[in-house]
mmCIF file of C-alpha atoms in Angstrom:
data_model
loop_
_atom_site.group_PDB
_atom_site.id
_atom_site.type_symbol
_atom_site.label_atom_id
_atom_site.label_comp_id
_atom_site.label_asym_id
_atom_site.label_seq_id
_atom_site.Cartn_x
_atom_site.Cartn_y
_atom_site.Cartn_z
ATOM 1 C CA UNK A 1 10.631 -34.539 -96.997
ATOM 2 C CA UNK A 2 12.949 -32.749 -94.367
ATOM 3 C CA UNK A 3 13.415 -35.055 -91.045
ATOM 4 C CA UNK A 4 14.092 -32.297 -88.190
ATOM 5 C CA UNK A 5 15.833 -33.345 -85.328
ATOM 6 C CA UNK A 6 15.935 -30.604 -81.914
ATOM 7 C CA UNK A 7 19.533 -29.881 -80.439
ATOM 8 C CA UNK A 8 20.936 -28.829 -77.748
ATOM 9 C CA UNK A 9 22.863 -25.383 -78.553
ATOM 10 C CA UNK A 10 22.615 -21.718 -77.465
ATOM 11 C CA UNK A 11 22.123 -20.096 -80.955
ATOM 12 C CA UNK A 12 20.350 -23.370 -83.035
ATOM 13 C CA UNK A 13 16.914 -24.898 -82.088
ATOM 14 C CA UNK A 14 16.751 -27.425 -84.982
ATOM 15 C CA UNK A 15 18.323 -28.971 -87.916
ATOM 16 C CA UNK A 16 17.068 -31.085 -90.561
ATOM 17 C CA UNK A 17 18.037 -33.114 -93.553
ATOM 18 C CA UNK A 18 15.878 -34.008 -97.053
ATOM 19 C CA UNK A 19 17.183 -36.912 -98.286
ATOM 20 C CA UNK A 20 15.820 -36.263 -101.681
ATOM 21 C CA UNK A 21 18.308 -33.264 -102.517
ATOM 22 C CA UNK A 22 20.795 -33.658 -99.790
ATOM 23 C CA UNK A 23 20.412 -30.149 -98.161
ATOM 24 C CA UNK A 24 20.823 -29.625 -94.648
ATOM 25 C CA UNK A 25 18.457 -27.315 -93.161
ATOM 26 C CA UNK A 26 19.310 -25.300 -90.355
ATOM 27 C CA UNK A 27 16.650 -23.295 -88.025
ATOM 28 C CA UNK A 28 18.326 -20.684 -85.976
ATOM 29 C CA UNK A 29 16.670 -19.414 -82.474
ATOM 30 C CA UNK A 30 16.621 -16.154 -83.352
ATOM 31 C CA UNK A 31 16.216 -15.746 -86.876
ATOM 32 C CA UNK A 32 12.730 -16.096 -88.752
ATOM 33 C CA UNK A 33 14.133 -18.001 -91.458
ATOM 34 C CA UNK A 34 16.098 -21.017 -91.634
ATOM 35 C CA UNK A 35 19.747 -21.466 -94.011
ATOM 36 C CA UNK A 36 19.798 -24.733 -96.586
ATOM 37 C CA UNK A 37 23.208 -26.349 -96.973
ATOM 38 C CA UNK A 38 23.836 -28.216 -100.283
ATOM 39 C CA UNK A 39 25.155 -31.267 -100.936
ATOM 40 C CA UNK A 40 25.226 -32.464 -97.424
ATOM 41 C CA UNK A 41 25.047 -36.339 -96.867
ATOM 42 C CA UNK A 42 22.955 -37.678 -94.803
ATOM 43 C CA UNK A 43 26.516 -39.390 -93.156
ATOM 44 C CA UNK A 44 27.387 -36.028 -92.895
ATOM 45 C CA UNK A 45 24.247 -34.970 -91.103
ATOM 46 C CA UNK A 46 24.516 -37.438 -88.253
ATOM 47 C CA UNK A 47 28.029 -36.198 -87.741
ATOM 48 C CA UNK A 48 26.701 -32.898 -86.950
ATOM 49 C CA UNK A 49 23.688 -33.934 -85.039
ATOM 50 C CA UNK A 50 25.873 -36.030 -83.003
ATOM 51 C CA UNK A 51 28.439 -33.471 -82.180
ATOM 52 C CA UNK A 52 29.153 -32.806 -79.076
ATOM 53 C CA UNK A 53 28.862 -28.747 -79.749
ATOM 54 C CA UNK A 54 26.485 -28.399 -82.482
ATOM 55 C CA UNK A 55 27.620 -24.543 -82.115
ATOM 56 C CA UNK A 56 31.260 -25.513 -82.733
ATOM 57 C CA UNK A 57 30.355 -28.075 -85.570
ATOM 58 C CA UNK A 58 28.650 -25.406 -87.289
ATOM 59 C CA UNK A 59 31.275 -22.748 -87.361
ATOM 60 C CA UNK A 60 34.044 -25.240 -88.184
ATOM 61 C CA UNK A 61 32.746 -27.846 -90.904
ATOM 62 C CA UNK A 62 29.251 -26.810 -91.785
ATOM 63 C CA UNK A 63 30.013 -22.896 -92.868
ATOM 64 C CA UNK A 64 33.741 -24.197 -94.370
ATOM 65 C CA UNK A 65 32.637 -26.873 -96.139
ATOM 66 C CA UNK A 66 28.819 -26.419 -97.485
ATOM 67 C CA UNK A 67 27.352 -23.983 -99.759
ATOM 68 C CA UNK A 68 24.600 -21.965 -98.612
ATOM 69 C CA UNK A 69 22.074 -21.434 -100.480
ATOM 70 C CA UNK A 70 20.619 -17.815 -100.757
ATOM 71 C CA UNK A 71 17.203 -18.467 -99.550
ATOM 72 C CA UNK A 72 14.806 -20.918 -98.155
ATOM 73 C CA UNK A 73 11.917 -21.976 -99.827
#
């Protein structure tokens, strides 16, 4: 099950985490689908959700350190 959090961001509407498979889900404001990143621990997800700037954290940490699934399901 994905636990979603609405975030304060210009480009991201909400983020979610599935503890069953350690996936991070990011729902962007302007896109019809969301991105899924693998091997993201719950601890890393909480750091992301509590970041001062969600957009900067996404650009500097998530995109750099985690692998993105080609498509979401």
